[in-house]
Amino acid sequence: MDLNKASEVRAEAEGLFSADLSAEWSVGDKPHGGYLMAVLTRAALAAAGGDRDPLAVSCEFLRPPEAGPAELRTEVRKQGSTVSSIGVALEQHDAVRVTGTVTAGRLPDEEPAWAELPEFPVEPGPDALEFNTEFEGPSKIGWYMDTRFARHNASLFTDRKPGDPLEYRAWFRSPDDHPDIFFALVAGDMLPPLPFNLGHIGWSPTVQLTALLRAEPAPGWLRVQGNCRTVAGNWFDADATVIDSRGRLVCQARQLALLARKR
């Protein structure tokens, strides 16, 4: 199912929206975190008037939701000429599952005055790993976008042996080749958990995820580099840098997640 269709929300009352969480945008039987952020963001923008862009989205994942009907309760905390702030909570079965804050305004049109970004090819090369043929896992999302992984640090996927440094590179392309800001938001959470390369392979639930949206993406591939700074105790962090085909930063995402048991 198309991301825009899967993440749409419906106004039910002032500050209240409904959504049907898609089973297709899931990891295992749980809706994907980046996809849930897109749903919350759509509700927040609609509550603020629908004429703003998302600039920052911060979510706490309290309990895993499930595919099916959900309610989203919003609170416009500030409605400014430059910046608005909207709180939003996703509820299912009378329990809050995800809470978030969306900072809304206008994405810049001009080229950046300064940028320091990782350098790697704009498009995947012929040796890139295709999600649908090379990567077997519980995620279903790769079937709804063109997904390629660099062989760089990907021996886990090629010979099923962990041990590479905790860095992944990947490319994602929307079905119509015209990614929007919501596609960029989801791309910031699309990489496999980085501690897979240490042998911690399994469900690694996100606890907190913050994404900064920096520009409307240009047509073509989005390239993403993911890095981990520290794995300690039951926790790890993950940073994702999302760059569009023009070489502009379109999304920065950072999350704190629980470590899967080591196999």
JSON list of N, CA and C in Angstrom, two decimals, residues 69 155 179 228:
[
{"chain": "A", "resi": 69, "resn": "PRO", "atom": "N", "xyz": [-7.76, -0.14, 13.52]},
{"chain": "A", "resi": 69, "resn": "PRO", "atom": "CA", "xyz": [-8.21, 1.22, 13.87]},
{"chain": "A", "resi": 69, "resn": "PRO", "atom": "C", "xyz": [-7.44, 1.79, 15.05]},
{"chain": "A", "resi": 155, "resn": "SER", "atom": "N", "xyz": [28.26, -8.03, 5.72]},
{"chain": "A", "resi": 155, "resn": "SER", "atom": "CA", "xyz": [28.54, -9.47, 5.67]},
{"chain": "A", "resi": 155, "resn": "SER", "atom": "C", "xyz": [27.45, -10.27, 6.38]},
{"chain": "A", "resi": 179, "resn": "PRO", "atom": "N", "xyz": [9.89, 11.06, -3.90]},
{"chain": "A", "resi": 179, "resn": "PRO", "atom": "CA", "xyz": [9.70, 10.98, -2.45]},
{"chain": "A", "resi": 179, "resn": "PRO", "atom": "C", "xyz": [9.25, 12.34, -1.89]},
{"chain": "A", "resi": 228, "resn": "CYS", "atom": "N", "xyz": [26.12, 3.83, 14.83]},
{"chain": "A", "resi": 228, "resn": "CYS", "atom": "CA", "xyz": [25.87, 3.65, 16.27]},
{"chain": "A", "resi": 228, "resn": "CYS", "atom": "C", "xyz": [27.07, 4.18, 17.03]}
]
